[in-house]
Short mmCIF file of C-alpha atoms and ligand atoms in Angstrom, two decimals:
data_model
loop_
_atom_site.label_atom_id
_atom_site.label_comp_id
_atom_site.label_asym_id
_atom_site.label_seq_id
_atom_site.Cartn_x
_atom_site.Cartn_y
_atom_site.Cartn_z
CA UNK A 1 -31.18 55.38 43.79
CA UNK A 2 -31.49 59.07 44.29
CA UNK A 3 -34.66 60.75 43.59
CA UNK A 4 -34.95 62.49 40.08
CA UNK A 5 -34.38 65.69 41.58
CA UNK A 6 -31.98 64.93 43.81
CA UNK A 7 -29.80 63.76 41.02
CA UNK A 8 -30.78 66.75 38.82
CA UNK A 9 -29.56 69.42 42.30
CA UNK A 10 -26.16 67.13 41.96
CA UNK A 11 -25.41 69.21 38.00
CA UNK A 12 -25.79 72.81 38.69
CA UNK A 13 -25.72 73.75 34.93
CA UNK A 14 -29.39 71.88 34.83
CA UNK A 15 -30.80 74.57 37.03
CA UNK A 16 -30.13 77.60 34.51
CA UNK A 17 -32.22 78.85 32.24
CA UNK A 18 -31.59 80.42 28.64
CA UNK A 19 -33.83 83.10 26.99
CA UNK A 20 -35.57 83.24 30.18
CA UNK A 21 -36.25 79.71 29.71
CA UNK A 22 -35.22 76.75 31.63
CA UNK A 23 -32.65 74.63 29.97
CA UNK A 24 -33.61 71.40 28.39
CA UNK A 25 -30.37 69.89 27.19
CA UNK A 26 -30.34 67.20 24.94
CA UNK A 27 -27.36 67.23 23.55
CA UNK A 28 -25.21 64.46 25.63
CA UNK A 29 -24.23 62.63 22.95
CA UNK A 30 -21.99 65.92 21.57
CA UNK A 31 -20.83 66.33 25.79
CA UNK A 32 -22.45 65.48 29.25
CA UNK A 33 -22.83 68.06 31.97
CA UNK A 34 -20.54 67.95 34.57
CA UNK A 35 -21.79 66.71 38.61
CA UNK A 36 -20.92 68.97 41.44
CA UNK A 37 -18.10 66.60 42.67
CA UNK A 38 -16.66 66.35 39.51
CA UNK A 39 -16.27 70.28 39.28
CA UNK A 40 -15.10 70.42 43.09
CA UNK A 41 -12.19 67.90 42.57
CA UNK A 42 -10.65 70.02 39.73
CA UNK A 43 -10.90 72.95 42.31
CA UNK A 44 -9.03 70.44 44.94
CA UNK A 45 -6.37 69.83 42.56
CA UNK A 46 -5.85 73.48 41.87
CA UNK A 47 -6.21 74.94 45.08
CA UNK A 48 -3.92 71.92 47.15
CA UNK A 49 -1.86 69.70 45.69
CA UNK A 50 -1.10 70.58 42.06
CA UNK A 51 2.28 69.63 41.09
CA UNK A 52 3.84 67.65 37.88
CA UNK A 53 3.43 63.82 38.73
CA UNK A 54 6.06 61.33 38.19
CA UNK A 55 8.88 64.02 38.02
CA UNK A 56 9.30 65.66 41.70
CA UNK A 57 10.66 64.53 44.95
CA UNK A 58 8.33 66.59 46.58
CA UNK A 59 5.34 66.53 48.74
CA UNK A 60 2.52 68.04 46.06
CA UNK A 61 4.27 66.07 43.34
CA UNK A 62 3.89 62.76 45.53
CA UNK A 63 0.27 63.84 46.37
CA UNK A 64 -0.72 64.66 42.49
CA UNK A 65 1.39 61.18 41.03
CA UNK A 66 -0.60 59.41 43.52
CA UNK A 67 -4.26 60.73 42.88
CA UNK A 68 -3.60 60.02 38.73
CA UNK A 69 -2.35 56.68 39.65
CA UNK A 70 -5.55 56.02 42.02
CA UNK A 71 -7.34 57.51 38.98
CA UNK A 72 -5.96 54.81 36.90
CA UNK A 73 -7.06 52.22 39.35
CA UNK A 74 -10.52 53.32 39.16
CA UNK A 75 -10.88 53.33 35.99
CA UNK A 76 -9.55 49.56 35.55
CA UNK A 77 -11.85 48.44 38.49
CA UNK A 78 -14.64 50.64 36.36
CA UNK A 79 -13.85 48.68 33.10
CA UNK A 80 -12.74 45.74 34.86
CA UNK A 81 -9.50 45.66 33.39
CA UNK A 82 -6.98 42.48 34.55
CA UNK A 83 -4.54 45.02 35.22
CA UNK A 84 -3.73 48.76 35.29
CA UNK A 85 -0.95 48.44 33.16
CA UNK A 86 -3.60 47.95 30.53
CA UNK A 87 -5.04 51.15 31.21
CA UNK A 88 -3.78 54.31 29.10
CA UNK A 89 -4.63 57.52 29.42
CA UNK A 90 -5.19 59.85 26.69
CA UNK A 91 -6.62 63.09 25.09
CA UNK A 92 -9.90 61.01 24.48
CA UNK A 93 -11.92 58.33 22.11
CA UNK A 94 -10.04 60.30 19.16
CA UNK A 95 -6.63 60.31 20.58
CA UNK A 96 -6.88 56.78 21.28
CA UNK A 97 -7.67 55.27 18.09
CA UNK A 98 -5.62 57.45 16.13
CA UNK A 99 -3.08 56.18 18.98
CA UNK A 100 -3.65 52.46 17.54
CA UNK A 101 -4.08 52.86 14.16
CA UNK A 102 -0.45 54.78 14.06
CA UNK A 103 1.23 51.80 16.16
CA UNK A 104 -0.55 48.85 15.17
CA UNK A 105 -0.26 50.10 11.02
CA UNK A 106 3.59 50.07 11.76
CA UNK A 107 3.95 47.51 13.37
CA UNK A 108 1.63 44.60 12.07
CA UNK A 109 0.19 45.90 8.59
CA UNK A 110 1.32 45.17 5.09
CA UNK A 111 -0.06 46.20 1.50
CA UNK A 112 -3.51 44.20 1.05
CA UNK A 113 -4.05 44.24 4.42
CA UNK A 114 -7.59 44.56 5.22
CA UNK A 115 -9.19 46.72 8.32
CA UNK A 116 -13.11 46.10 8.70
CA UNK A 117 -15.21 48.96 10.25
CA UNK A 118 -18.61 49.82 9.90
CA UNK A 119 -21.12 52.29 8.03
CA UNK A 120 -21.91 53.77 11.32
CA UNK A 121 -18.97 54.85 12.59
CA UNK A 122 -18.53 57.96 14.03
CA UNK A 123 -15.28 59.87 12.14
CA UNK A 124 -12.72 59.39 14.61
CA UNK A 125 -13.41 55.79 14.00
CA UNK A 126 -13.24 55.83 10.06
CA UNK A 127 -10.54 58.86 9.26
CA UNK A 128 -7.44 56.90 11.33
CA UNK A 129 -7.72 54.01 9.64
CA UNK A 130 -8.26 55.32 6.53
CA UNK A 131 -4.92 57.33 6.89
CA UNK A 132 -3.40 54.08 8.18
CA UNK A 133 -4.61 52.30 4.74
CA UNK A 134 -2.73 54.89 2.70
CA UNK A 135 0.56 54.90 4.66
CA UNK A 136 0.75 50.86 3.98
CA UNK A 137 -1.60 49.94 1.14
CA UNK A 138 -3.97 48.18 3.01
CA UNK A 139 -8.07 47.79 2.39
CA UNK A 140 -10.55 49.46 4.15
CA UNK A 141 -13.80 47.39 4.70
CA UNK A 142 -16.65 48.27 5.79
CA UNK A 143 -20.18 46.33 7.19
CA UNK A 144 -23.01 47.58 5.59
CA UNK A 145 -26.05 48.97 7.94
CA UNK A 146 -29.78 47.83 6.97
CA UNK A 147 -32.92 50.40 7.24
CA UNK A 148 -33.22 50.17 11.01
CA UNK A 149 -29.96 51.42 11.24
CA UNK A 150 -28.24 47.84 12.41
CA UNK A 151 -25.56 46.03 10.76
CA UNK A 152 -25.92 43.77 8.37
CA UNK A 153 -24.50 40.53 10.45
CA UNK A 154 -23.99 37.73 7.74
CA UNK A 155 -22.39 40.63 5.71
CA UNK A 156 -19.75 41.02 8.18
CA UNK A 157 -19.24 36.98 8.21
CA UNK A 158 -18.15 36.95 4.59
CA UNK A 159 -15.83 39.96 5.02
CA UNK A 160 -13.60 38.18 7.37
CA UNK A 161 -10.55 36.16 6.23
CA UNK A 162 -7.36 35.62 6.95
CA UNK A 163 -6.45 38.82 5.20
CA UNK A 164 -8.33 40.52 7.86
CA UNK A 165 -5.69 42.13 10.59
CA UNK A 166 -8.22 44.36 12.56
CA UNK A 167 -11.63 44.89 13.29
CA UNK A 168 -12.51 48.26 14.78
CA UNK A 169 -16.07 49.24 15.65
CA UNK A 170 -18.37 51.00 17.68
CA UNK A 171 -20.13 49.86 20.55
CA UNK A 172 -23.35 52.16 19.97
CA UNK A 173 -23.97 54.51 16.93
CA UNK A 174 -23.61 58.35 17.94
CA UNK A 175 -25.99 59.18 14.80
CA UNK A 176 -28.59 56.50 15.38
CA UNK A 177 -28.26 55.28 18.82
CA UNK A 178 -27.89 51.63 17.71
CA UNK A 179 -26.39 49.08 20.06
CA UNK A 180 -24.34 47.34 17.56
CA UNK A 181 -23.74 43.09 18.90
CA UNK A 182 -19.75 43.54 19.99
CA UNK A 183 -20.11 40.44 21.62
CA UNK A 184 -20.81 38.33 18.22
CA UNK A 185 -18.46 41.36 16.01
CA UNK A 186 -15.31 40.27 18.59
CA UNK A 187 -16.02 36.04 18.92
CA UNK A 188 -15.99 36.03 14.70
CA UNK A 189 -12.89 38.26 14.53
CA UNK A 190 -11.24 36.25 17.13
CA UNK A 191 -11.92 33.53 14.81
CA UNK A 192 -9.77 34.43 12.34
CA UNK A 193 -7.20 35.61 14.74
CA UNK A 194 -8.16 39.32 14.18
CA UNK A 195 -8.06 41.93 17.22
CA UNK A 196 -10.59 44.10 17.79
CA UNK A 197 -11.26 47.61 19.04
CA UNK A 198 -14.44 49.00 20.35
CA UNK A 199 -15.25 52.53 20.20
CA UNK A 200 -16.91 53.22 23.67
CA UNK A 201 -17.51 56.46 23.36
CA UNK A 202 -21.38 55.82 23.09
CA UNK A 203 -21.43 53.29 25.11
CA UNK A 204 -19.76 53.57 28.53
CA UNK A 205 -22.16 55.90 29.41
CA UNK A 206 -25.12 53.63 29.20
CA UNK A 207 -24.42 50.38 31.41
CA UNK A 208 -22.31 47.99 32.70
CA UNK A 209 -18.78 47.47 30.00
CA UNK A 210 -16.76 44.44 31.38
CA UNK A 211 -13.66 44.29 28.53
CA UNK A 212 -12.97 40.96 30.12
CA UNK A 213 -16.72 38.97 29.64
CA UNK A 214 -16.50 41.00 26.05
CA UNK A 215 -13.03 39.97 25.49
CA UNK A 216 -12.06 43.32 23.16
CA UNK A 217 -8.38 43.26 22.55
CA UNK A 218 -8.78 47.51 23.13
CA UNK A 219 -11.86 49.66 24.10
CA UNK A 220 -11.41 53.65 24.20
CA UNK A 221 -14.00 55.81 25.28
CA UNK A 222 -13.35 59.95 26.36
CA UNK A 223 -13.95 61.17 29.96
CA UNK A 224 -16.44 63.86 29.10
CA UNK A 225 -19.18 61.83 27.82
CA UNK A 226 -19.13 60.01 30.96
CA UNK A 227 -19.71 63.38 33.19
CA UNK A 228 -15.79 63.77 33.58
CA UNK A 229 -13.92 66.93 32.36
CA UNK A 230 -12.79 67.57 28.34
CA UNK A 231 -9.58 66.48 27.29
CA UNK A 232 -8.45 63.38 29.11
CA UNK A 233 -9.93 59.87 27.59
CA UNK A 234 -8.86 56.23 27.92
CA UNK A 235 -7.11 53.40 26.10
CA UNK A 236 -7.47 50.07 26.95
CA UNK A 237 -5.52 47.42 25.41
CA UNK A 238 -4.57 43.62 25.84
CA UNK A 239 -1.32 43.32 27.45
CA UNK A 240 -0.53 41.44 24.76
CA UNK A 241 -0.73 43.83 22.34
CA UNK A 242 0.16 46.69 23.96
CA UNK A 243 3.52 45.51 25.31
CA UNK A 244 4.52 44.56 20.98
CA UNK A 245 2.87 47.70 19.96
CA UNK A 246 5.46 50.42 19.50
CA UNK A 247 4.55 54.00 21.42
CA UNK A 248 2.64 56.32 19.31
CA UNK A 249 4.25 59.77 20.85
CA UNK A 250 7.72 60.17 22.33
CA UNK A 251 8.81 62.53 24.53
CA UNK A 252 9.43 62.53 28.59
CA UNK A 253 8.03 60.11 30.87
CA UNK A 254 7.81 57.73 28.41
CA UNK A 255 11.42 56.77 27.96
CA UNK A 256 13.82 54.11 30.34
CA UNK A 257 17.09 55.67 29.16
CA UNK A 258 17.88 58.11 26.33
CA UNK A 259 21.19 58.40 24.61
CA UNK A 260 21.52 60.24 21.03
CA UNK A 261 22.45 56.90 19.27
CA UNK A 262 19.38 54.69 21.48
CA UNK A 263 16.47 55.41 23.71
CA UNK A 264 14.47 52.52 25.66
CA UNK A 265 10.99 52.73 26.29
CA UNK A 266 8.99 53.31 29.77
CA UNK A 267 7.11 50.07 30.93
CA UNK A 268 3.24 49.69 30.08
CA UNK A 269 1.61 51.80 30.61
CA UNK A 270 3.70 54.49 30.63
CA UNK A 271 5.30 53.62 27.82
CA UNK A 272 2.30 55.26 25.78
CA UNK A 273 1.88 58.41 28.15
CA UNK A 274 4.57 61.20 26.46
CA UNK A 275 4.95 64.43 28.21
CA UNK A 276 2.43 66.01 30.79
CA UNK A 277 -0.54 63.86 31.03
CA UNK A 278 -3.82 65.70 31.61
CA UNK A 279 -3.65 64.74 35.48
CA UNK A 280 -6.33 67.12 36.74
CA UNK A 281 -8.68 65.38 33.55
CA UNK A 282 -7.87 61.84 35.04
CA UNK A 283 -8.99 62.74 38.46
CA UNK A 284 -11.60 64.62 37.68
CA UNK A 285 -12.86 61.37 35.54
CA UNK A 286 -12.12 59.26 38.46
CA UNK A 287 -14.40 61.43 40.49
CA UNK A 288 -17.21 60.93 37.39
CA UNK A 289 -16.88 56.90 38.18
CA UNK A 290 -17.26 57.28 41.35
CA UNK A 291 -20.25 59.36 41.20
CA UNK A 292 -21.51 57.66 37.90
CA UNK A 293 -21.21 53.80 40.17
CA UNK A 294 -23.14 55.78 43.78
CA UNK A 295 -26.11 56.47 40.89
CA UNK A 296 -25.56 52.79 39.84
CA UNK A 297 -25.43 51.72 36.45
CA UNK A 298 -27.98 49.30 36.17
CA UNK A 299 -30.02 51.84 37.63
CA UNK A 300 -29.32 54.27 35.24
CA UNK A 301 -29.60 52.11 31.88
CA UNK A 302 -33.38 50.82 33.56
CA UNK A 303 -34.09 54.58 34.08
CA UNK A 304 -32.89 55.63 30.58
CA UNK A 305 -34.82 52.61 29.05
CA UNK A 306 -37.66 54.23 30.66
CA UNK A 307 -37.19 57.98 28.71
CA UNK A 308 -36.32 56.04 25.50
CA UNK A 309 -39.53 54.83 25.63
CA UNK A 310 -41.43 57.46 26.33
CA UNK A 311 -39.46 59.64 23.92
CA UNK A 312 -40.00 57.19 21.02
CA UNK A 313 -43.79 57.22 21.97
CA UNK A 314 -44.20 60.84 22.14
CA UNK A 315 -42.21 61.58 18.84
CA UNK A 316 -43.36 58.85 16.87
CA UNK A 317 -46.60 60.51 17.55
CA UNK A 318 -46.14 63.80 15.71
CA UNK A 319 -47.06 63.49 12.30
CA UNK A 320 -44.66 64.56 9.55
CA UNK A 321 -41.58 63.31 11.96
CA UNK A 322 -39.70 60.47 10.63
CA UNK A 323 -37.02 58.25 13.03
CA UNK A 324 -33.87 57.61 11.79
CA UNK A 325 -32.42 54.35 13.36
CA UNK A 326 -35.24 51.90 14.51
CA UNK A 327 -33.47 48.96 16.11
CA UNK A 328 -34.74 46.90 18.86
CA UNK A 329 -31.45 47.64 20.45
CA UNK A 330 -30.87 51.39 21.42
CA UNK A 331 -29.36 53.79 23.98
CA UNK A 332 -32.03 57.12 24.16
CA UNK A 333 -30.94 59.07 21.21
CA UNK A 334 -33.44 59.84 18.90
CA UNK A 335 -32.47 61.12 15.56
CA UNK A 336 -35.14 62.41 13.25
CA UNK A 337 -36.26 64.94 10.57
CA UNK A 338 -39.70 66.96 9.98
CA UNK A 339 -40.87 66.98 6.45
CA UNK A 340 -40.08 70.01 4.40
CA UNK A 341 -38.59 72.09 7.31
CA UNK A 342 -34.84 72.24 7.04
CA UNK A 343 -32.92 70.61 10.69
CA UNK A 344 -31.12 73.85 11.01
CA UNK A 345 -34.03 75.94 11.34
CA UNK A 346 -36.05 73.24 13.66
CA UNK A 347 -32.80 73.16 15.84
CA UNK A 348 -32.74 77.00 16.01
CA UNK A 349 -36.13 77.58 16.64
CA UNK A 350 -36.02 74.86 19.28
CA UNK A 351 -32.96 77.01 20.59
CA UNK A 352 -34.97 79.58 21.49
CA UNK A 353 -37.35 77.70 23.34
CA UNK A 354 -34.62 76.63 25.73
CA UNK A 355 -34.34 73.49 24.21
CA UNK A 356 -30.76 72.08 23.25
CA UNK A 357 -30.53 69.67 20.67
CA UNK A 358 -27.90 68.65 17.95
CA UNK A 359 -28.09 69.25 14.28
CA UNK A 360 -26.25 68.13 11.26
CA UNK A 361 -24.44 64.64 10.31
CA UNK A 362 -22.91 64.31 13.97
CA UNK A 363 -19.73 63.73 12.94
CA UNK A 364 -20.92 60.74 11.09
CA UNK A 365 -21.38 61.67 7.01
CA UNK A 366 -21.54 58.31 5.79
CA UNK A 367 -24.53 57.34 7.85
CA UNK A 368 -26.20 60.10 6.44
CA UNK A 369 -25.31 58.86 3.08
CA UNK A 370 -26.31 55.91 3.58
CA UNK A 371 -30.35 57.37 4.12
CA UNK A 372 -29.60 60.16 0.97
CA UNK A 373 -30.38 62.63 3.80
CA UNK A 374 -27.72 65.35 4.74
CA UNK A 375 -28.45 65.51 8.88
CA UNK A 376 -30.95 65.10 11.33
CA UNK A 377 -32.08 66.25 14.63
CA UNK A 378 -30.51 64.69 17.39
CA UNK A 379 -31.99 64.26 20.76
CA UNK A 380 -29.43 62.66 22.74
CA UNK A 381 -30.77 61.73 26.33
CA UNK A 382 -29.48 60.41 29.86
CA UNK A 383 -30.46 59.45 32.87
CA UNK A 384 -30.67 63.15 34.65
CA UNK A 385 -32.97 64.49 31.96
CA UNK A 386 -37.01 63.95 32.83
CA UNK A 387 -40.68 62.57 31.13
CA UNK A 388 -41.48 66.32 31.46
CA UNK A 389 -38.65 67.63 29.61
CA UNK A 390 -39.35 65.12 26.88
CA UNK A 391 -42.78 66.32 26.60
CA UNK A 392 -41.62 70.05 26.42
CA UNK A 393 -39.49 68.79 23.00
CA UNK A 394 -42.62 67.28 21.86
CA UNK A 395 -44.28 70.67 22.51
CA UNK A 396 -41.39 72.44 20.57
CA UNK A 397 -41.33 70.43 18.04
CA UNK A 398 -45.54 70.39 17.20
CA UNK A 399 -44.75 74.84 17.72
CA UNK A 400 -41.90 74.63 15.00
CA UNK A 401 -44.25 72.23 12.76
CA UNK A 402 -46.98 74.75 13.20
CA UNK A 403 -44.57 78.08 12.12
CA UNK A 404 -44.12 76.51 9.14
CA UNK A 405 -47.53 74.96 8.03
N1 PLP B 1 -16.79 57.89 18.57
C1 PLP B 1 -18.07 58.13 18.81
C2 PLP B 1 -19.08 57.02 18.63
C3 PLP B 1 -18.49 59.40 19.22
O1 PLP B 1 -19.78 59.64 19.47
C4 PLP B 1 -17.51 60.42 19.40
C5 PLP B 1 -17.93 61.77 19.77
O2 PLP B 1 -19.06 62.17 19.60
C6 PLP B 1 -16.18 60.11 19.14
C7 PLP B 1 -15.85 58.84 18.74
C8 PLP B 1 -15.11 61.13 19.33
O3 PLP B 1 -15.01 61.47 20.68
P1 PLP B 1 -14.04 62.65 21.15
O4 PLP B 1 -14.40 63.83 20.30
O5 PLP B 1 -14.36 62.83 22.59
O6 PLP B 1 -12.65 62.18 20.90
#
């Protein structure tokens, strides 16, 4: 593995500074900062070969279809994906579920219906189903979470029934940084015949995801978490399904014929790719694999393990700090809250100490609820980010205590 700083010289962004302060950004869970190769193969695109893909005869066309294709490629060999047929891509974790929920609510649900999430879902995991629940009259479920921010396992047991049509959760909480057991959630569902979908927006980033040894029926995650660009994410799906499932956007590309009285649909996976697919995004996300597998993702989950722990150690530390989400299974994000000071002003003070950190419910109100609190602070840490910089937040945080005592 490269040497920290090697690794930190590959994300020029790291090596600013704001307020005459070096940047210490630990906010990765919101976006990740993007590698120098990533950056340079959006450049490529733009400066020699871009062209529409799929539609022109011509040479840049030919060059640009065949990079997104490679792209797709990657990402199934990334994934490990049976085929690339199974491999959409999309606007992102959002645009994929919403993707599902539209096409799998037409096509499969019924009033009474029931669709099981959990109580830490993120909002684009919650809000698509609960839109899909009005449209047909089915039930939304949802697995209650226990003080250390887990779910509540035998709870989840006795929701499942044959009613149940769909089980869609996430594979790590964005709020809490709990590793939920997807494993156990997808061999139970499968027992009563009910797909599942995992939410890897949290979790692709953070070690190895085989969809075959977990055996989801879809995972979805979004490019820039994973040190690819904004706007281009993935949806994987079962053959299976995706092959019944009808297409949840029409337009070009993904039509065989059209005729005013009938149109056919594109094979998979085109079928689910309308109109001018973010190509640049999907290459530039290739280019994050790549770079993300030359790091080495056991590598990077053993270093992360490593700043989780010293993290937890050095915050746990400072008095009047309470941790929200405690399991024994976490990726390095580190919610929390100092007594009697506000997270907005904690997260603006830190601000101007350079430091970058998230505030607020993080997209994830009912989680929140669920602790009667209405946000945290959110340190959300990877595998560039350093012991020292974790010990400068420590230092912040002690300085913002302090201001207000
Ligand atoms: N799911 C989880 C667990 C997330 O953390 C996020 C973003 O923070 C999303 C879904 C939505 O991702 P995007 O905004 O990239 O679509």
């Amino acid at each position: 593995m490269k040497n920290i700083a090697e690794i930190r010289a590959d994300f020029p962004i790291l090596g600013r500074s704001v307020y005459d302060k070096p940047l210490v950004y630990f906010d990765n869970g919101a976006t990740t900062q993007k590698p120098q190769c990533v950056i340079d193969a959006l450049t490529e695109v733009y400066t020699s070969y871009n062209a529409n893909i799929h539609r022109g005869v011509h040479y840049l066309s030919d060059m640009s279809s065949e990079a997104y294709e490679n792209s797709r490629e990657k990402v199934r060999s990334f994934i490990n994906a049976g085929k690339k047929e199974e491999v959409v891509f999309t606007s992102g974790t959002t645009g994929s579920i919403n993707g599902i929920a539209f096409s799998f609510g037409e096509r499969y649900i019924k009033p009474g219906d029931e669709i099981i999430i959990s109580h830490l879902e993120h909002h684009a995991n919650i809000v698509p189903w609960q839109m899909m629940c009005e449209r047909k009259g089915a039930v939304l479920r949802v697995i209650p979470v226990n003080d250390e921010g887990e779910i509540i396992f035998e709870e989840y047991l006795k929701m499942l029934s044959s009613k149940t049509k769909l089980v869609s959760v996430t594979q790590v909480s964005n709020a809490l940084g709990t590793v939920l057991p997807v494993n156990e959630i997808i061999t139970a569902a499968h027992s009563v015949n009910a797909p599942v979908l995992i939410d890897g927006a949290q979790g692709i980033q953070h070690g190895v995801v085989d969809v075959k040894i977990m055996d989801c029926d879809f995972y979805v995650f979004s490019g820039h978490k994973i040190y690819g660009p904004t706007g281009i994410g993935i949806l994987y799906g079962k053959e299976k399904w995706l092959s019944e499932l009808p297409p949840f956007q029409g337009g070009g590309d993904m039509v065989d014929k059209v005729t005013f009285e009938k149109t056919t649909y594109n094979e998979l996976p085109f079928k689910f790719e309308a109109g001018t697919m973010n190509f640049t995004g999907a290459i530039g996300l290739a280019r994050a694999l790549d770079y993300v597998m030359s790091i080495g993702r056991i590598d990077i989950a053993i270093r992360e393990k490593y700043l989780l722990s010293h993290a937890t150690e050095r915050l746990s530390a400072i008095k009047d700090l309470k941790i929200y989400g405690n399991s024994v299974r976490k990726i390095p994000t580190i919610s929390f809250l100092l007594k009697d000071i506000h997270q907005y002003d904690a997260g603006m003070i830190l601000d101007k100490m350079g430091i970058a950190v998230r505030t607020g419910t993080h997209c994830a109100q009912p989680v929140m609820d669920r602790y009667g609190i209405d946000g945290t602070i959110r340190a959300s840490i990877c595998f560039y980010n350093t012991r020292e910089e974790i010990d400068i937040l420590a230092g912040g945080i002690e300085k913002v205590i302090s201001m207000f005592a």
